[in-house]
Each structure stands twice: as structure tokens, then as C-alpha cells.
């Protein structure tokens, strides 16, 4: 099976055929750095990082562009409310996004362009649109003519979002000067007192949101590129308007449109207006970065991810089962009971590849990973170190694609000291207890007793309670 992706524009699962064989070009709408990022913001980063890792793993050379919208109405408003220069406010929170991406193991983009660094490209784009009759200057601003593009033989306004022309509401403020039709949207906004501005042939001002991405995407990836990604909330008006102005300018633009679902609470999109924002730094006081990444990437990227503390902890526990198994095998092969090089990265299974090729089916891919973990634990408990090593090597290959390989230095280098030692011990003991529970479920009581005896010999007390198996360090008797 080859990679198939769900294309929002055609509302269908399409085989991925890149513009250039062996090369994948991806543009992702990145941060508008107006505040500290919450987990709803970084879900997009994790989802498209998994796409990128799968493309890389299957042999593609990937050009991955993730922009920063560093000039925007929201940034200007927030900076003014806090008495800070707009550029400093944007830069400060851009660094917060970078820290969040880095903490969650999101690979750095090939380039991360800022809107303020591409005014020349935006001016050229507007010139092309005006020359083709699909944009007009008015009182220092420049607008895209939605009706003119819709009436053109090749006009396709609404094809991405499904919006009808008579239903269009751009959500722009009513004081934009010179707009002929309320459905038109601003490519360039005339300067206002106290706001930053840049010179253009039509007057000083600043760019509209949609123009920025079209100019940057085509500058770095060409007039036609493979994949444009972003959150579902960007489908309209942002992505619809990007596609319209780009096609009207004569560019093929994105061949596939991918949109990730929201993180929700009580069924509502996580946002500041709902007062339910959970910042990445705050969440990382409850779970480790790798556990948060596992949680954000565990659902299918197109589905909504309903947040609750319980769901987060369940995901963290699921990841720890994977981690404990791999670390248990790693310790076993380094202790003289098998090869001494530790667990290498092996090969993923056919079922895993089939799941990933089916529109990045991470839930099915995780089911395959957990199946290999169970089989590996059974083999290890039975003393079959070679079979356990094969399983662990495969698990490393599959979790690496998802960015959560337990032995990746990204996650192991942060460990150290007594706390890390206790965490590692907990993971190893939990793996033994899981194997014991499976043996008891299989009525293999000899194996279950042998596991308990090993733990007791290592100074670990095990208690069977109504809430499951509990362990503690045995008190020394001097």
C-alpha cells in the first residue's frame, strides 16, 4: 500500500503523488505568537511532525516550512494591553512556542519564515493580482475581489470550505477603508496611527493575514507544492482565501490540504475566550514531555481530542508500558543475558506501515505497537531474550516514527540523579507486574509465581489489592 491522505479540498482519500518524485514539500501554518502556547496550539505541530517523520522514514526528501505570523491584529492588541512594543511581544512568545515544540520533540522545520521578513514577496503578489484583475487598491489598502474571481472561468471560491458566495463573512473589522464588497478581504491594510507600517506603491500599511502565507509558501516551495496543513479552524477564512488568491495569481498552490482536529474540553474548542486554556508549561508539571507528546499524537489527527486530566494520565500510563518494556529488554541484553549493545532500532511491521499509509492511522499503529509489547513481555518472562529483543527493536522503529522512541536521546538525556533512578525502577517493576498479570489471566500460575519471586529477591514487595497490584521497596533488616 502507498501513502493515502485525506484531502479536504476533494473530501476524499487520495494517493500521495508528489510534484517531484522522491521529494515532499509541506507548508504548515505555524504560530501567531500572541500568548504562551496551550496544548491545542501544539497538537498541530505534533500531528504534522508525525507526517514528516513518516515521509522521511519511507525515503522522501522533505522540505518542511512552518511560518510565524509575527504581525497581526491580536498581537498588536495584546502588546498594547500589556504596554509592550509589538515586536518584543511577538518575539517573546515566539520563543515560548519554540520551547514547546522542542520540549515535545517536534523536529525543527527546514525554514521558519516570519511574515515581517517577506514584505517584498507580498508586494509582488499583490501586483500580480491587480494586473490580472482580481485585486484593487483603495485608500491605501488593497483588497481581493471575491466576486471577480468567482465569476472567472477558473474561479473556485468556496471549493475548500464549502461556503456559498452569499454566505461569506470574512470576519474583518468594518472600518477597512475603500472595500467595494463586504465579501472582499484585505490583502493590505492602510496604516493607522500608532501601528507599524511598511511602504508599498499604494501607500504605507501592513499585510493581511492571508496574503502572508501565500507569499511565503510559494517563495520557499514554488508556485505548486505538495501539502498545506493546519488546524481545522483555519479552513475558513484563512485557507480558503489563501487558495483563492494563489489560484487567481496563477499559482497551482497546494495539491493536498490536510487539517487536524481541535483539542476540546466539554466538547468545545480550547481557546482563551472559553477560559479553558491549558498551557504547555503547566501541563508539563503533570506529565513528562514525551507523555504529553504521546497523548497529543495518539488520536487520529483529523479527530477531535477531548481533554481531561484522566485521559492525559491514561495516555501517560500507556506510554510507560511501552517504555518499561523497551528499557527492560535493554537492561536484559546489557546484563550478559544477550547481545551487549542494547536494543537497536529494527524494522516496523507490515500492519504498522499499513496503518500509517492509511491517512496516518496512528490509533491502529499504536495498537500494533502495544501488541508487540505484550508479545515481547511474554517472551521475556519465558526467558526468550532473542524474541523479546526482536520485538523491542521493532517497537523502537515504530515509536521513532511517532516521535516517542523510549531510547531516543531526546527523552533519555533529561534523566539523571535519584529521581531518574526511581522512575526507571518504577518502569521496570511495572513491566514485570504487567507480565505477571497477563500470566495470571492466562492461568500460567508458575510464570506468575516466578515473576513475583524475582521481584522479592530484588527487594520489591508486591501486594495484590482490590485496585490491582501494588509494589514497594522492602525494608532492610540490618
XYZ file of C-alpha atoms in Angstrom:
478
model
C 0.000 0.000 0.000
C 1.202 3.511 -0.778
C 0.516 6.586 1.334
C -3.025 7.915 1.063
C -4.036 11.223 2.642
C -7.451 12.763 3.197
C -7.608 15.897 1.056
C -10.019 18.483 2.438
C -10.450 20.130 -0.979
C -11.777 16.991 -2.664
C -13.159 15.440 0.529
C -11.582 12.159 -0.415
C -8.719 9.842 0.442
C -6.126 10.339 -2.286
C -2.905 8.534 -3.076
C 0.027 10.804 -2.357
C 1.791 11.623 -5.608
C 4.332 14.426 -5.116
C 5.094 17.177 -7.583
C 8.648 15.874 -7.811
C 9.396 12.177 -7.355
C 11.161 11.402 -4.091
C 10.595 14.917 -2.719
C 7.762 16.098 -0.481
C 7.070 19.797 0.050
C 4.963 20.752 3.074
C 3.743 24.138 4.327
C 2.263 24.307 7.804
C 0.540 27.349 9.254
C 2.512 27.935 12.427
C 2.271 30.211 15.409
C 0.653 33.584 15.805
C 2.689 34.341 18.941
C 0.273 36.402 20.992
C 0.473 34.325 24.213
C 2.056 31.269 25.808
C 1.060 28.224 23.703
C -1.540 25.809 25.012
C -1.854 22.155 24.074
C -4.427 22.997 21.416
C -1.784 25.048 19.598
C 0.919 22.384 19.655
C -1.327 19.493 18.618
C -0.929 20.704 15.047
C 2.857 20.711 15.444
C 2.849 17.124 16.719
C 0.395 15.870 14.070
C 2.385 17.235 11.153
C 5.666 16.181 12.736
C 4.365 12.613 12.571
C 3.534 13.142 8.875
C 7.019 14.481 8.279
C 8.683 11.599 10.133
C 6.700 9.035 8.141
C 7.659 10.716 4.871
C 11.314 10.764 5.937
C 11.176 7.154 7.112
C 9.771 5.996 3.776
C 12.547 7.644 1.793
C 11.283 11.103 0.909
C 13.444 14.199 0.964
C 11.183 16.613 2.823
C 11.110 20.406 2.619
C 9.050 21.451 5.629
C 8.123 25.124 6.031
C 6.362 26.332 9.179
C 5.710 30.066 9.296
C 5.394 32.568 12.121
C 2.670 35.229 11.803
C 4.544 37.896 13.743
C 2.359 40.852 12.725
C -1.348 40.517 13.395
C -4.289 42.365 14.971
C -4.206 40.089 18.026
C -0.503 40.703 18.608
C -0.990 44.458 18.381
C -3.918 44.320 20.808
C -2.133 42.115 23.358
C 1.046 44.170 23.214
C -0.899 47.400 23.738
C -2.836 45.921 26.667
C 0.440 44.980 28.341
C 2.308 48.176 27.494
C 4.923 46.364 25.422
C 6.322 47.007 21.919
C 4.531 44.787 19.433
C 7.769 43.322 18.044
C 9.037 42.418 21.502
C 5.717 40.822 22.452
C 5.768 38.701 19.294
C 9.418 37.677 19.727
C 8.929 36.768 23.389
C 6.034 34.438 22.646
C 7.650 33.043 19.514
C 10.404 31.772 21.800
C 7.735 30.175 24.019
C 6.387 28.288 21.007
C 9.893 27.164 20.063
C 10.465 25.889 23.594
C 7.180 23.977 23.473
C 7.974 22.407 20.097
C 11.462 21.459 21.275
C 10.181 20.015 24.554
C 7.761 17.761 22.647
C 10.401 16.529 20.219
C 8.965 18.287 17.169
C 11.689 18.383 14.516
C 12.855 21.891 13.580
C 11.376 22.989 10.233
C 13.544 23.299 7.153
C 12.910 27.016 7.492
C 10.648 29.079 9.741
C 9.908 32.352 7.917
C 8.398 35.357 9.659
C 5.796 37.458 7.907
C 7.680 40.693 8.626
C 10.654 39.395 6.638
C 8.713 38.929 3.393
C 7.141 42.270 2.523
C 8.790 42.338 -0.913
C 7.225 38.992 -1.828
C 3.819 40.206 -0.647
C 4.015 43.390 -2.713
C 4.915 41.353 -5.791
C 1.987 39.041 -5.135
C -0.427 41.963 -4.939
C 0.964 43.398 -8.166
C 0.233 40.109 -9.934
C -3.334 40.022 -8.602
C -4.051 43.634 -9.564
C -2.661 43.054 -13.067
C -4.915 40.014 -13.510
C -7.998 41.947 -12.361
C -8.605 40.103 -9.102
C -7.492 42.766 -6.621
C -7.883 46.518 -6.328
C -6.254 49.319 -4.303
C -8.493 51.680 -2.330
C -7.459 54.487 0.034
C -4.120 52.911 0.861
C -5.469 49.383 1.273
C -5.582 46.545 -1.260
C -8.469 44.068 -1.432
C -9.058 40.752 -3.132
C -12.141 40.856 -5.368
C -14.057 37.733 -4.393
C -16.884 38.278 -6.898
C -14.478 38.825 -9.802
C -12.607 35.614 -9.013
C -15.830 33.662 -8.530
C -17.058 34.840 -11.950
C -13.827 33.803 -13.688
C -13.928 30.574 -15.756
C -11.370 29.003 -13.441
C -12.761 30.630 -10.288
C -13.203 28.213 -7.414
C -14.003 30.340 -4.378
C -15.597 28.132 -1.698
C -14.201 24.842 -3.011
C -12.127 24.215 0.120
C -14.602 25.192 2.833
C -17.894 24.565 1.059
C -19.042 28.138 1.765
C -21.509 29.599 -0.730
C -20.749 33.054 -2.037
C -23.876 34.554 -0.484
C -22.883 33.142 2.924
C -19.357 34.543 3.049
C -18.406 36.580 6.098
C -14.710 37.382 6.271
C -14.874 38.397 9.923
C -12.912 41.561 9.231
C -13.482 44.816 11.038
C -15.966 47.180 9.420
C -13.560 50.140 9.296
C -11.418 48.836 6.425
C -11.341 51.748 4.015
C -12.493 51.546 0.425
C -13.801 47.985 0.361
C -16.276 47.574 -2.529
C -17.952 44.399 -1.332
C -18.190 43.033 2.235
C -17.144 39.624 0.884
C -13.789 41.001 -0.250
C -10.854 40.532 2.090
C -7.826 42.688 2.820
C -4.542 41.838 1.175
C -3.029 45.027 2.606
C -4.328 47.316 5.350
C -3.709 51.059 5.179
C -1.599 52.459 8.006
C -3.284 53.603 11.195
C -1.796 55.995 13.767
C 0.462 54.180 16.205
C 0.558 50.927 14.226
C 3.627 49.537 12.428
C 3.666 50.031 8.676
C 5.729 49.319 5.572
C 5.830 51.231 2.252
C 4.080 49.947 -0.876
C 3.150 51.538 -4.242
C -0.372 52.029 -2.870
C 0.542 53.545 0.465
C 2.047 52.606 3.821
C 0.401 49.844 5.802
C 0.715 46.248 6.912
C -0.220 42.904 5.355
C -3.442 40.991 5.687
C -3.202 37.578 7.313
C -3.978 35.511 4.222
C -1.517 37.218 1.905
C 1.387 36.419 4.212
C 1.079 32.654 3.853
C 0.602 32.615 0.080
C 3.683 34.768 -0.394
C 5.866 32.723 1.966
C 4.663 29.283 0.836
C 5.313 29.942 -2.849
C 8.598 31.767 -2.199
C 10.084 28.715 -0.477
C 8.245 25.802 -2.088
C 7.341 27.114 -5.550
C 4.075 28.037 -7.234
C 2.816 24.462 -6.869
C 3.768 22.294 -3.907
C 2.505 19.129 -2.276
C 0.838 19.596 1.107
C -0.627 22.523 3.019
C -1.540 21.783 6.627
C -3.093 23.479 9.599
C -5.841 23.335 12.183
C -9.446 22.746 11.222
C -10.317 26.269 12.387
C -8.133 27.675 9.584
C -10.163 26.090 6.793
C -12.237 29.266 6.517
C -11.476 32.041 6.013
C -7.704 31.632 6.098
C -7.081 28.641 3.862
C -9.994 29.369 1.562
C -8.603 32.852 0.972
C -5.047 31.586 0.558
C -6.206 29.182 -2.129
C -8.331 31.829 -3.886
C -5.646 34.499 -4.085
C -2.968 31.975 -5.073
C -5.040 30.419 -7.842
C -6.100 33.883 -9.011
C -2.430 34.888 -9.207
C -1.783 31.913 -11.476
C -0.219 29.518 -8.975
C -1.303 25.920 -8.592
C -0.537 26.229 -4.869
C -1.199 23.194 -2.605
C -2.135 19.866 -4.202
C -3.311 18.357 -0.896
C -4.963 20.138 2.036
C -4.728 18.465 5.450
C -6.489 19.713 8.588
C -6.058 18.472 12.137
C -8.873 18.421 14.673
C -9.045 20.545 17.793
C -8.274 19.776 21.395
C -11.621 20.215 23.127
C -12.910 20.479 26.675
C -16.546 19.599 27.336
C -16.990 19.424 23.573
C -15.806 22.983 22.939
C -12.670 24.140 21.145
C -9.897 25.097 23.517
C -9.497 28.856 23.362
C -8.831 31.831 25.566
C -12.394 33.086 25.133
C -13.696 29.937 26.832
C -11.255 30.325 29.690
C -10.142 26.716 29.318
C -6.606 27.206 28.126
C -4.078 24.688 29.348
C -0.587 25.977 28.712
C 2.170 23.598 27.760
C 4.369 24.596 30.741
C 1.502 23.898 33.157
C 0.658 20.520 31.643
C 4.319 19.520 31.854
C 4.091 19.727 35.638
C 1.664 16.777 35.487
C 3.342 14.565 32.876
C 6.692 14.301 31.160
C 7.165 15.898 27.723
C 7.256 12.515 25.970
C 3.989 11.550 27.662
C 2.322 14.764 26.537
C 3.542 14.172 23.006
C 2.194 10.610 23.109
C -1.171 11.935 24.289
C -1.436 14.651 21.624
C -0.436 12.257 18.861
C -2.447 9.230 19.991
C -5.782 10.137 18.396
C -6.236 10.295 14.636
C -5.059 13.721 13.513
C -8.445 14.570 11.935
C -10.442 13.696 15.038
C -11.240 15.911 17.996
C -9.190 15.185 21.108
C -11.289 15.655 24.239
C -9.032 16.742 27.080
C -9.401 15.606 30.659
C -6.776 15.001 33.364
C -7.860 11.354 33.428
C -7.381 10.928 29.678
C -3.952 12.521 29.905
C -2.889 10.182 32.711
C -4.271 7.139 30.880
C -2.172 8.051 27.847
C 0.880 8.569 30.053
C 0.368 5.135 31.623
C 0.027 3.555 28.159
C 3.291 5.131 27.088
C 5.032 3.967 30.265
C 4.095 0.373 29.416
C 5.908 0.731 26.102
C 8.838 2.457 27.741
C 9.125 -0.094 30.549
C 9.215 -2.993 28.101
C 11.933 -1.449 25.921
C 14.015 -0.473 28.943
C 13.539 -3.919 30.480
C 14.860 -5.596 27.330
C 17.656 -3.045 27.065
C 18.755 -3.865 30.604
C 18.496 -7.585 29.940
C 20.685 -7.561 26.842
C 23.252 -5.340 28.529
C 23.434 -7.540 31.624
C 25.025 -10.507 29.951
C 21.903 -12.490 29.116
C 22.035 -11.480 25.471
C 23.853 -9.190 22.996
C 25.624 -6.385 24.853
C 24.871 -3.462 22.536
C 21.401 -2.703 23.863
C 18.213 -2.608 21.805
C 18.839 -1.400 18.237
C 16.238 0.264 16.042
C 14.789 -2.553 13.984
C 12.014 -2.641 11.418
C 8.354 -1.764 11.725
C 5.708 -4.362 10.999
C 3.567 -4.550 7.876
C 0.484 -3.786 9.946
C 2.111 -0.630 11.285
C 3.058 0.542 7.789
C -0.450 -0.173 6.515
C -1.917 1.905 9.329
C 0.390 4.855 8.666
C -0.206 4.716 4.918
C -3.939 4.879 5.577
C -4.084 8.625 6.247
C -1.638 8.399 9.175
C -3.771 5.961 11.172
C -1.951 6.397 14.474
C -4.573 4.618 16.648
C -4.159 1.420 14.605
C -0.391 1.922 14.593
C -0.388 2.187 18.392
C -2.484 -0.968 18.658
C 0.222 -2.751 16.688
C 2.920 -1.338 18.964
C 1.127 -2.437 22.132
C 0.584 -5.879 20.611
C 4.323 -6.225 20.075
C 4.948 -5.050 23.636
C 2.647 -7.742 25.035
C 4.274 -10.428 22.931
C 7.723 -9.200 23.932
C 6.885 -9.199 27.629
C 5.609 -12.767 27.347
C 8.822 -13.824 25.578
C 10.991 -12.096 28.151
C 9.142 -13.700 31.046
C 9.611 -17.076 29.382
C 13.354 -16.449 29.119
C 13.333 -15.999 25.323
C 15.572 -12.950 25.232
C 16.124 -13.112 21.474
C 12.400 -12.956 20.716
C 11.993 -10.131 23.219
C 14.876 -8.270 21.600
C 13.314 -8.629 18.154
C 10.033 -7.256 19.488
C 11.726 -4.366 21.291
C 13.724 -3.461 18.178
C 10.514 -3.336 16.170
C 8.837 -1.242 18.862
C 11.730 1.230 18.709
C 11.342 1.558 14.933
C 7.610 2.179 15.183
C 7.734 4.580 18.118
C 10.523 6.515 16.386
C 8.096 7.291 13.545
C 5.685 8.685 16.139
C 8.496 10.621 17.834
C 8.304 8.705 21.144
C 11.121 6.143 20.930
C 11.908 5.458 24.619
C 15.650 5.188 23.955
C 15.886 8.326 21.832
C 18.387 10.745 23.433
C 15.630 13.393 23.268
C 13.943 11.553 26.131
C 16.814 9.755 27.877
C 19.233 12.699 28.149
C 16.911 14.515 30.555
C 17.188 11.725 33.092
C 19.678 11.800 35.929
C 20.040 11.603 39.678
C 17.905 9.778 42.241
C 14.584 10.831 40.735
C 15.548 9.348 37.375
C 16.708 6.133 39.049
C 13.389 5.781 40.868
C 11.484 6.475 37.654
C 13.462 3.785 35.819
C 12.863 1.327 38.686
C 9.138 2.067 38.616
C 9.019 1.445 34.872
C 10.864 -1.856 35.180
C 8.725 -3.089 38.077
C 5.524 -2.084 36.298
C 6.621 -4.111 33.269
C 7.171 -7.158 35.475
C 3.786 -6.679 37.135
C 2.072 -6.372 33.779
C 3.696 -9.618 32.656
C 2.594 -11.243 35.928
C -0.975 -10.030 35.446
C -1.008 -11.432 31.907
C 0.356 -14.773 33.144
C -2.362 -14.973 35.804
C -5.017 -14.100 33.212
C -3.647 -16.967 31.080
C -3.771 -19.234 34.183
C 0.001 -19.665 33.894
C 0.492 -19.533 37.623
C 4.013 -20.960 37.524
C 5.205 -17.980 35.483
C 3.265 -15.554 37.693
C 4.892 -17.003 40.812
C 8.323 -16.903 39.213
C 7.932 -13.205 38.416
C 6.883 -12.461 41.986
C 9.824 -14.457 43.325
C 12.223 -12.449 41.137
C 10.797 -9.195 42.451
C 11.027 -10.352 46.075
C 14.628 -11.429 45.522
C 15.334 -7.924 44.189
C 13.889 -6.327 47.313
C 10.474 -5.486 45.853
C 7.347 -6.247 47.864
C 4.201 -6.981 45.843
C 0.675 -6.754 47.234
C -2.474 -7.882 45.396
C -5.227 -5.401 46.253
C -8.733 -4.602 45.071
C -7.182 -1.810 42.994
C -4.650 -4.115 41.382
C -1.030 -4.962 42.096
C 0.920 -2.534 44.274
C 4.647 -2.573 44.896
C 7.047 -1.026 47.369
C 10.689 -1.323 48.345
C 11.172 -3.920 51.062
C 12.507 -2.610 54.387
C 16.050 -3.708 55.061
C 16.646 -5.749 58.217
C 20.118 -4.967 59.469
